[in-house]
Amino acid sequence: MQSSIRLGRIAGIDIGLHYTWIFAVVLIAWSLAVGYFPDVVPGLGVGTYWALGIIAALMLFVSVLLHELGHSLVARSLGFKVDSITLFIFGGVSNLGSEAPSARDEFLVAIVGPVCSLALAGLFWLVCHALPSASASAALFAYLAFVNLLLGVFNLVPGLPLDGGRVLRSLVWGATGDPRRATVVAAYAGQAFGWLLIISGFARLLSGDFFGGLWTAFIGWFMNSAAESTRHDLVQREAFQGVKLATIMDPSPILAASDLSVHNFIFDDVLQRGYRALPIVDNGQLVGIVTVADAKKLPRDAWPTTTVATIMTPAPLRTVSPDVDVSVAVALMAESGLHQLPVIRNGNVVGLLSRGDIMRFLQLRQELHLPSRGTPPAATAKAAATIVRF
Ligand SMILES: [Zn+2]
């Protein structure tokens, strides 16, 4: 998940906010300011209730951040690349660079989140009891203890994308030695739990609790779709297993020289031949790649007088070998946001892989109902696109 607002770095990890986070803070602050605080500590002013509501909502998100830092720091100590943490409407996500290579690592990274939340619940509970009872500050810490307990327990529900789903996955993986089966089991469990929340949400909605019911159903819908997309990602990765890049790339892409004009690139290669990108080669060496997107940035009247070398992305480029699995190239494209990858052997361009090639391969495979083959090499599993963890 991409952050909309960057907050800064903690222990070298980027911390950011997704725009939906604002809604969550406002909603939580509002419900506390008009409901919880006036009930528990009556007799204060409206402004005080709102201040308490806002402080409590912000401290809730500090708690969520600590939960995510737990995941990220344990992941990093086990040797994972940790990209960032994003706070959003349903809590927080840690963006890790890769999947856990073993069931043990998966278990450790997953379990630390709920452990952090439960520890915070205990800590806030102690603070609450040290404060004078029936005071506003005691009510604040009682709320924080309660929500952290809820966070810890909810996250232990054994279904993806929750931490409990990761724990379940690690246990099935450890017991069967089959990470794929473990993912499918944990994803179906997550979808089932998602449906359960949707149904109970609608039941609450019909019984008159409009807001609470809608919110529960919304969380259920989110969980169900996240679990489903985890399963689809897996199926897609399976489709690529054992398939070499050489079999789906364009093996004879047109190579352009750096003095080709942008005008000729667009009118001959793009419009007539249907290419969206060309590798630029001088004296047999790859010097860059030019795409339709590059040309679009240039005013049209400059096309005839500008060479592609002026607007191309110059070398060094991200390239792949024709002998790698397609999944490695897919992960590289997803990670870098590229639409084309030059395929290189011994310094020579031997092909070009585009997103279109990958889509065609997937569509044909689905149309022909081809089974997946082979088992994933360790490198494939490691190169999986950035995964998200709650
Ligand atoms: Zn978590």
Tab-separated table of C-alpha atoms and ligand atoms in Angstrom:
chain	number	residue	atom	x	y	z
A	1	MET	CA	0.000	0.000	0.000
A	2	GLN	CA	1.329	3.410	-1.011
A	3	SER	CA	1.414	6.226	1.531
A	4	SER	CA	-0.135	9.550	0.627
A	5	ILE	CA	1.601	11.486	3.395
A	6	ARG	CA	5.119	10.672	4.534
A	7	LEU	CA	5.616	11.170	8.271
A	8	GLY	CA	9.302	10.346	8.584
A	9	ARG	CA	11.566	7.450	9.465
A	10	ILE	CA	11.838	5.280	12.575
A	11	ALA	CA	14.848	2.939	12.784
A	12	GLY	CA	15.379	3.442	9.048
A	13	ILE	CA	11.799	2.450	8.130
A	14	ASP	CA	9.599	4.925	6.228
A	15	ILE	CA	6.391	5.699	8.099
A	16	GLY	CA	3.473	7.091	6.110
A	17	LEU	CA	-0.252	7.733	6.147
A	18	HIS	CA	-2.770	6.582	3.545
A	19	TYR	CA	-5.459	9.241	2.965
A	20	THR	CA	-8.171	6.911	4.337
A	21	TRP	CA	-6.459	7.194	7.737
A	22	ILE	CA	-7.948	10.694	8.187
A	23	PHE	CA	-11.505	9.242	8.053
A	24	ALA	CA	-10.612	6.693	10.721
A	25	VAL	CA	-9.207	9.329	13.100
A	26	VAL	CA	-12.194	11.636	12.633
A	27	LEU	CA	-14.707	8.790	13.103
A	28	ILE	CA	-13.000	7.400	16.193
A	29	ALA	CA	-12.485	10.854	17.772
A	30	TRP	CA	-16.136	11.729	17.077
A	31	SER	CA	-17.552	8.483	18.513
A	32	LEU	CA	-15.429	8.900	21.661
A	33	ALA	CA	-16.230	12.608	22.067
A	34	VAL	CA	-20.013	12.167	21.838
A	35	GLY	CA	-20.362	8.623	23.245
A	36	TYR	CA	-17.663	7.047	25.391
A	37	PHE	CA	-16.184	9.986	27.334
A	38	PRO	CA	-19.491	11.765	28.247
A	39	ASP	CA	-20.775	8.350	29.489
A	40	VAL	CA	-17.730	7.473	31.598
A	41	VAL	CA	-16.712	10.927	32.907
A	42	PRO	CA	-19.867	13.091	32.922
A	43	GLY	CA	-19.887	16.818	33.590
A	44	LEU	CA	-17.024	18.037	31.366
A	45	GLY	CA	-17.240	20.593	28.514
A	46	VAL	CA	-17.766	19.682	24.848
A	47	GLY	CA	-14.279	20.967	24.003
A	48	THR	CA	-12.699	18.715	26.646
A	49	TYR	CA	-14.553	15.663	25.271
A	50	TRP	CA	-13.318	16.439	21.771
A	51	ALA	CA	-9.729	16.953	22.992
A	52	LEU	CA	-9.920	13.584	24.803
A	53	GLY	CA	-11.423	11.946	21.691
A	54	ILE	CA	-8.660	13.263	19.432
A	55	ILE	CA	-5.877	12.321	21.878
A	56	ALA	CA	-7.337	8.813	22.260
A	57	ALA	CA	-7.673	8.348	18.466
A	58	LEU	CA	-4.083	9.472	17.903
A	59	MET	CA	-2.777	7.235	20.698
A	60	LEU	CA	-4.699	4.333	19.199
A	61	PHE	CA	-2.758	4.856	15.980
A	62	VAL	CA	0.525	5.124	17.887
A	63	SER	CA	-0.393	1.684	19.297
A	64	VAL	CA	-1.067	0.394	15.774
A	65	LEU	CA	2.289	1.816	14.681
A	66	LEU	CA	4.053	-0.019	17.542
A	67	HIS	CA	2.302	-3.251	16.461
A	68	GLU	CA	3.612	-2.750	12.892
A	69	LEU	CA	7.099	-1.807	14.121
A	70	GLY	CA	7.072	-5.133	15.985
A	71	HIS	CA	6.508	-6.984	12.679
A	72	SER	CA	9.020	-4.864	10.770
A	73	LEU	CA	11.843	-4.990	13.315
A	74	VAL	CA	11.570	-8.766	13.818
A	75	ALA	CA	11.430	-9.199	10.024
A	76	ARG	CA	14.558	-7.097	9.626
A	77	SER	CA	16.429	-8.974	12.354
A	78	LEU	CA	15.688	-12.173	10.383
A	79	GLY	CA	17.215	-10.642	7.263
A	80	PHE	CA	14.137	-9.409	5.342
A	81	LYS	CA	14.118	-6.128	3.469
A	82	VAL	CA	11.572	-3.823	5.135
A	83	ASP	CA	10.285	-1.061	2.860
A	84	SER	CA	7.789	0.935	4.853
A	85	ILE	CA	4.838	1.059	7.227
A	86	THR	CA	1.572	2.680	6.159
A	87	LEU	CA	-1.283	3.568	8.497
A	88	PHE	CA	-4.729	3.409	6.867
A	89	ILE	CA	-8.425	3.226	7.732
A	90	PHE	CA	-8.332	-0.352	9.085
A	91	GLY	CA	-5.063	-0.011	11.000
A	92	GLY	CA	-1.581	-0.435	9.602
A	93	VAL	CA	0.411	-2.478	7.104
A	94	SER	CA	4.105	-3.330	6.964
A	95	ASN	CA	5.435	-3.521	3.418
A	96	LEU	CA	8.108	-6.213	3.368
A	97	GLY	CA	10.290	-6.892	0.341
A	98	SER	CA	9.768	-10.657	0.323
A	99	GLU	CA	7.881	-13.631	1.713
A	100	ALA	CA	9.319	-15.545	4.669
A	101	PRO	CA	11.688	-18.286	3.445
A	102	SER	CA	10.728	-20.686	6.248
A	103	ALA	CA	7.740	-21.587	8.394
A	104	ARG	CA	9.671	-20.574	11.508
A	105	ASP	CA	10.406	-17.045	10.208
A	106	GLU	CA	6.791	-16.669	9.081
A	107	PHE	CA	5.599	-17.623	12.564
A	108	LEU	CA	7.970	-15.225	14.368
A	109	VAL	CA	7.212	-12.205	12.167
A	110	ALA	CA	3.439	-12.817	12.453
A	111	ILE	CA	3.105	-13.526	16.161
A	112	VAL	CA	5.053	-10.483	17.358
A	113	GLY	CA	2.272	-8.078	16.221
A	114	PRO	CA	-0.496	-9.432	18.468
A	115	VAL	CA	2.062	-9.906	21.270
A	116	CYS	CA	2.896	-6.161	21.039
A	117	SER	CA	-0.804	-5.222	21.153
A	118	LEU	CA	-1.492	-7.472	24.154
A	119	ALA	CA	1.588	-6.113	25.966
A	120	LEU	CA	0.389	-2.542	25.308
A	121	ALA	CA	-3.074	-3.498	26.626
A	122	GLY	CA	-1.447	-4.724	29.850
A	123	LEU	CA	0.699	-1.608	30.153
A	124	PHE	CA	-2.244	0.781	29.612
A	125	TRP	CA	-4.314	-1.226	32.078
A	126	LEU	CA	-1.609	-0.750	34.750
A	127	VAL	CA	-1.412	2.997	34.008
A	128	CYS	CA	-5.205	3.246	34.228
A	129	HIS	CA	-5.210	1.650	37.684
A	130	ALA	CA	-2.415	3.911	38.919
A	131	LEU	CA	-4.529	6.984	38.099
A	132	PRO	CA	-7.390	8.332	40.250
A	133	SER	CA	-10.530	6.379	39.346
A	134	ALA	CA	-13.335	8.203	37.484
A	135	SER	CA	-10.803	10.769	36.160
A	136	ALA	CA	-10.630	11.696	32.471
A	137	SER	CA	-7.076	10.342	32.163
A	138	ALA	CA	-8.075	6.997	33.715
A	139	ALA	CA	-10.942	6.778	31.186
A	140	LEU	CA	-8.470	7.503	28.366
A	141	PHE	CA	-6.101	4.708	29.431
A	142	ALA	CA	-8.985	2.299	30.069
A	143	TYR	CA	-10.077	2.869	26.464
A	144	LEU	CA	-6.525	2.340	25.153
A	145	ALA	CA	-6.164	-0.877	27.182
A	146	PHE	CA	-9.470	-2.122	25.766
A	147	VAL	CA	-8.752	-1.354	22.090
A	148	ASN	CA	-5.261	-2.854	22.270
A	149	LEU	CA	-6.733	-6.014	23.801
A	150	LEU	CA	-9.274	-6.046	20.959
A	151	LEU	CA	-6.517	-5.485	18.370
A	152	GLY	CA	-4.416	-8.310	19.791
A	153	VAL	CA	-7.299	-10.781	19.962
A	154	PHE	CA	-8.840	-9.833	16.580
A	155	ASN	CA	-5.463	-10.187	14.871
A	156	LEU	CA	-5.108	-13.701	16.267
A	157	VAL	CA	-8.169	-14.926	14.317
A	158	PRO	CA	-6.634	-17.636	12.122
A	159	GLY	CA	-7.397	-16.330	8.619
A	160	LEU	CA	-5.411	-14.293	6.088
A	161	PRO	CA	-4.745	-11.370	5.887
A	162	LEU	CA	-4.714	-11.222	9.721
A	163	ASP	CA	-1.630	-12.140	11.747
A	164	GLY	CA	-3.469	-15.236	12.989
A	165	GLY	CA	-3.796	-16.296	9.336
A	166	ARG	CA	-0.023	-15.993	8.981
A	167	VAL	CA	0.407	-18.058	12.152
A	168	LEU	CA	-1.996	-20.702	10.777
A	169	ARG	CA	-0.082	-20.662	7.474
A	170	SER	CA	3.236	-21.188	9.273
A	171	LEU	CA	1.793	-24.097	11.287
A	172	VAL	CA	0.306	-25.849	8.216
A	173	TRP	CA	3.551	-25.163	6.351
A	174	GLY	CA	5.605	-26.620	9.218
A	175	ALA	CA	3.349	-29.669	9.481
A	176	THR	CA	3.037	-30.463	5.746
A	177	GLY	CA	6.228	-28.900	4.336
A	178	ASP	CA	4.026	-27.378	1.619
A	179	PRO	CA	3.896	-23.534	1.672
A	180	ARG	CA	1.389	-23.421	-1.196
A	181	ARG	CA	-1.135	-25.640	0.531
A	182	ALA	CA	-0.609	-23.599	3.711
A	183	THR	CA	-1.431	-20.368	1.847
A	184	VAL	CA	-4.601	-21.844	0.334
A	185	VAL	CA	-5.807	-23.139	3.730
A	186	ALA	CA	-5.113	-19.810	5.498
A	187	ALA	CA	-6.661	-17.802	2.633
A	188	TYR	CA	-9.884	-19.854	2.632
A	189	ALA	CA	-10.062	-19.502	6.424
A	190	GLY	CA	-9.703	-15.721	5.980
A	191	GLN	CA	-12.449	-15.637	3.338
A	192	ALA	CA	-14.750	-17.654	5.593
A	193	PHE	CA	-14.131	-15.253	8.479
A	194	GLY	CA	-14.701	-12.306	6.126
A	195	TRP	CA	-18.102	-13.744	5.114
A	196	LEU	CA	-18.969	-14.324	8.767
A	197	LEU	CA	-18.283	-10.631	9.497
A	198	ILE	CA	-20.331	-9.533	6.467
A	199	ILE	CA	-23.320	-11.645	7.580
A	200	SER	CA	-23.118	-10.553	11.223
A	201	GLY	CA	-22.700	-6.946	10.054
A	202	PHE	CA	-25.930	-7.142	8.043
A	203	ALA	CA	-27.683	-8.819	10.978
A	204	ARG	CA	-26.657	-5.898	13.221
A	205	LEU	CA	-27.701	-3.444	10.551
A	206	LEU	CA	-31.199	-5.014	10.342
A	207	SER	CA	-31.512	-5.028	14.126
A	208	GLY	CA	-31.104	-1.251	14.145
A	209	ASP	CA	-27.352	-0.770	14.767
A	210	PHE	CA	-26.834	0.926	11.418
A	211	PHE	CA	-23.327	2.317	11.874
A	212	GLY	CA	-21.797	-0.625	13.767
A	213	GLY	CA	-23.359	-3.125	11.355
A	214	LEU	CA	-22.148	-1.293	8.276
A	215	TRP	CA	-18.654	-0.982	9.717
A	216	THR	CA	-18.494	-4.719	10.573
A	217	ALA	CA	-19.706	-5.683	7.094
A	218	PHE	CA	-17.170	-3.314	5.549
A	219	ILE	CA	-14.271	-4.899	7.485
A	220	GLY	CA	-15.582	-8.345	6.480
A	221	TRP	CA	-15.705	-7.343	2.821
A	222	PHE	CA	-12.137	-5.991	3.041
A	223	MET	CA	-10.850	-9.183	4.688
A	224	ASN	CA	-12.626	-11.412	2.209
A	225	SER	CA	-11.205	-9.602	-0.797
A	226	ALA	CA	-7.670	-9.419	0.660
A	227	ALA	CA	-7.704	-13.178	1.352
A	228	GLU	CA	-9.049	-13.862	-2.126
A	229	SER	CA	-6.378	-11.770	-3.842
A	230	THR	CA	-3.658	-13.572	-1.846
A	231	ARG	CA	-5.011	-16.836	-3.259
A	232	HIS	CA	-5.167	-15.417	-6.808
A	233	ASP	CA	-1.563	-14.173	-6.571
A	234	LEU	CA	-0.553	-17.700	-5.635
A	235	VAL	CA	-2.457	-19.234	-8.554
A	236	GLN	CA	-0.814	-16.735	-10.902
A	237	ARG	CA	2.648	-17.485	-9.542
A	238	GLU	CA	1.908	-21.189	-9.995
A	239	ALA	CA	1.004	-20.577	-13.644
A	240	PHE	CA	4.491	-19.142	-14.177
A	241	GLN	CA	6.352	-21.898	-12.361
A	242	GLY	CA	8.898	-23.680	-14.483
A	243	VAL	CA	8.096	-21.419	-17.471
A	244	LYS	CA	11.248	-19.848	-18.847
A	245	LEU	CA	11.214	-16.254	-19.965
A	246	ALA	CA	12.568	-17.273	-23.387
A	247	THR	CA	9.271	-19.029	-24.199
A	248	ILE	CA	7.003	-15.996	-23.801
A	249	MET	CA	9.232	-12.991	-24.655
A	250	ASP	CA	9.346	-11.351	-28.076
A	251	PRO	CA	12.505	-13.081	-29.416
A	252	SER	CA	13.175	-10.637	-32.239
A	253	PRO	CA	12.288	-7.125	-31.131
A	254	ILE	CA	13.217	-4.301	-33.436
A	255	LEU	CA	16.343	-2.593	-32.140
A	256	ALA	CA	16.655	1.109	-32.805
A	257	ALA	CA	19.821	3.162	-33.235
A	258	SER	CA	20.228	6.188	-30.990
A	259	ASP	CA	19.957	8.609	-33.962
A	260	LEU	CA	16.410	7.446	-34.851
A	261	SER	CA	14.035	10.422	-34.707
A	262	VAL	CA	11.119	10.424	-32.284
A	263	HIS	CA	8.851	11.080	-35.304
A	264	ASN	CA	9.969	7.859	-37.026
A	265	PHE	CA	9.775	5.910	-33.770
A	266	ILE	CA	6.129	6.935	-33.290
A	267	PHE	CA	4.932	6.682	-36.907
A	268	ASP	CA	6.843	3.585	-38.049
A	269	ASP	CA	7.414	1.455	-34.973
A	270	VAL	CA	4.525	2.394	-32.691
A	271	LEU	CA	1.651	3.145	-35.063
A	272	GLN	CA	2.520	0.773	-37.926
A	273	ARG	CA	4.209	-2.139	-36.164
A	274	GLY	CA	2.435	-1.928	-32.802
A	275	TYR	CA	5.488	-1.604	-30.532
A	276	ARG	CA	5.192	0.390	-27.294
A	277	ALA	CA	8.921	0.366	-26.527
A	278	LEU	CA	12.211	-0.223	-28.333
A	279	PRO	CA	15.654	-1.096	-26.969
A	280	ILE	CA	18.255	1.364	-28.292
A	281	VAL	CA	21.474	-0.329	-29.376
A	282	ASP	CA	24.738	1.267	-30.536
A	283	ASN	CA	27.638	-0.931	-31.766
A	284	GLY	CA	25.906	-3.988	-30.372
A	285	GLN	CA	25.613	-2.449	-26.888
A	286	LEU	CA	22.295	-1.688	-25.170
A	287	VAL	CA	22.398	2.053	-24.424
A	288	GLY	CA	18.781	2.662	-23.376
A	289	ILE	CA	15.098	2.018	-23.945
A	290	VAL	CA	12.546	4.399	-25.457
A	291	THR	CA	8.806	4.146	-24.802
A	292	VAL	CA	5.597	5.814	-25.951
A	293	ALA	CA	5.451	7.455	-22.512
A	294	ASP	CA	8.831	9.133	-23.159
A	295	ALA	CA	7.584	10.535	-26.480
A	296	LYS	CA	4.393	11.876	-24.896
A	297	LYS	CA	6.448	14.170	-22.671
A	298	LEU	CA	7.932	15.882	-25.735
A	299	PRO	CA	5.944	18.565	-27.663
A	300	ARG	CA	4.776	17.124	-31.005
A	301	ASP	CA	6.501	19.725	-33.166
A	302	ALA	CA	9.864	18.640	-31.698
A	303	TRP	CA	9.409	14.998	-32.772
A	304	PRO	CA	11.093	15.239	-36.211
A	305	THR	CA	14.156	17.076	-34.893
A	306	THR	CA	14.726	15.099	-31.684
A	307	THR	CA	16.505	11.754	-31.531
A	308	VAL	CA	15.278	8.927	-29.337
A	309	ALA	CA	18.613	9.112	-27.469
A	310	THR	CA	17.508	12.474	-26.025
A	311	ILE	CA	14.307	11.150	-24.448
A	312	MET	CA	15.152	7.483	-23.728
A	313	THR	CA	15.839	6.002	-20.308
A	314	PRO	CA	19.620	5.547	-20.605
A	315	ALA	CA	21.605	2.461	-19.507
A	316	PRO	CA	22.208	0.965	-16.974
A	317	LEU	CA	18.713	-0.519	-17.285
A	318	ARG	CA	16.993	-3.278	-15.411
A	319	THR	CA	17.394	-6.350	-17.604
A	320	VAL	CA	16.753	-10.074	-17.269
A	321	SER	CA	18.286	-13.262	-18.610
A	322	PRO	CA	16.155	-15.442	-20.932
A	323	ASP	CA	16.823	-18.423	-18.647
A	324	VAL	CA	15.034	-17.094	-15.549
A	325	ASP	CA	11.492	-18.057	-14.618
A	326	VAL	CA	8.762	-15.709	-15.837
A	327	SER	CA	7.807	-15.134	-12.193
A	328	VAL	CA	11.175	-13.467	-11.546
A	329	ALA	CA	10.542	-10.994	-14.371
A	330	VAL	CA	6.956	-10.384	-13.200
A	331	ALA	CA	8.180	-9.621	-9.683
A	332	LEU	CA	10.849	-7.281	-11.071
A	333	MET	CA	8.261	-5.423	-13.174
A	334	ALA	CA	5.859	-5.136	-10.241
A	335	GLU	CA	8.628	-3.893	-7.948
A	336	SER	CA	9.989	-1.292	-10.349
A	337	GLY	CA	6.738	-0.279	-12.071
A	338	LEU	CA	8.298	-1.042	-15.497
A	339	HIS	CA	6.178	-2.125	-18.474
A	340	GLN	CA	9.018	-3.594	-20.553
A	341	LEU	CA	12.230	-5.439	-19.759
A	342	PRO	CA	15.080	-5.985	-22.245
A	343	VAL	CA	16.233	-9.610	-22.196
A	344	ILE	CA	20.022	-9.897	-22.313
A	345	ARG	CA	22.444	-12.781	-22.878
A	346	ASN	CA	26.232	-12.190	-22.910
A	347	GLY	CA	25.671	-8.456	-23.288
A	348	ASN	CA	23.423	-8.852	-26.363
A	349	VAL	CA	19.728	-8.033	-26.574
A	350	VAL	CA	18.018	-11.360	-27.348
A	351	GLY	CA	14.444	-10.330	-26.622
A	352	LEU	CA	11.982	-7.941	-25.051
A	353	LEU	CA	9.383	-8.820	-22.429
A	354	SER	CA	6.314	-6.604	-22.104
A	355	ARG	CA	3.301	-6.708	-19.822
A	356	GLY	CA	1.261	-7.529	-22.931
A	357	ASP	CA	3.298	-10.747	-23.438
A	358	ILE	CA	2.523	-11.788	-19.860
A	359	MET	CA	-1.197	-11.044	-20.188
A	360	ARG	CA	-1.401	-13.026	-23.450
A	361	PHE	CA	0.342	-15.976	-21.803
A	362	LEU	CA	-2.038	-15.938	-18.828
A	363	GLN	CA	-5.129	-15.607	-21.017
A	364	LEU	CA	-4.099	-18.472	-23.315
A	365	ARG	CA	-3.271	-20.648	-20.366
A	366	GLN	CA	-6.680	-20.010	-18.829
A	367	GLU	CA	-8.462	-20.582	-22.143
A	368	LEU	CA	-6.697	-23.908	-22.672
A	369	HIS	CA	-7.089	-24.985	-19.000
A	370	LEU	CA	-3.410	-25.867	-18.753
A	371	PRO	CA	-2.250	-27.246	-15.415
A	372	SER	CA	0.752	-25.725	-13.654
A	373	ARG	CA	3.961	-27.701	-13.658
A	374	GLY	CA	7.085	-28.148	-11.605
A	375	THR	CA	7.910	-26.828	-8.157
A	376	PRO	CA	9.130	-23.304	-7.506
A	377	PRO	CA	12.867	-22.774	-7.214
A	378	ALA	CA	13.754	-20.924	-4.020
A	379	ALA	CA	14.649	-17.830	-6.054
A	380	THR	CA	11.102	-17.636	-7.450
A	381	ALA	CA	9.493	-17.671	-4.052
A	382	LYS	CA	11.941	-15.016	-2.855
A	383	ALA	CA	11.329	-12.764	-5.824
A	384	ALA	CA	7.588	-12.541	-5.127
A	385	ALA	CA	6.354	-8.991	-5.459
A	386	THR	CA	6.248	-6.819	-2.352
A	387	ILE	CA	3.946	-8.415	0.172
A	388	VAL	CA	1.787	-6.648	2.623
A	389	ARG	CA	1.368	-7.631	6.260
A	390	PHE	CA	-1.159	-6.394	8.826
B	1	ZN	ZN	-0.099	-7.429	12.622
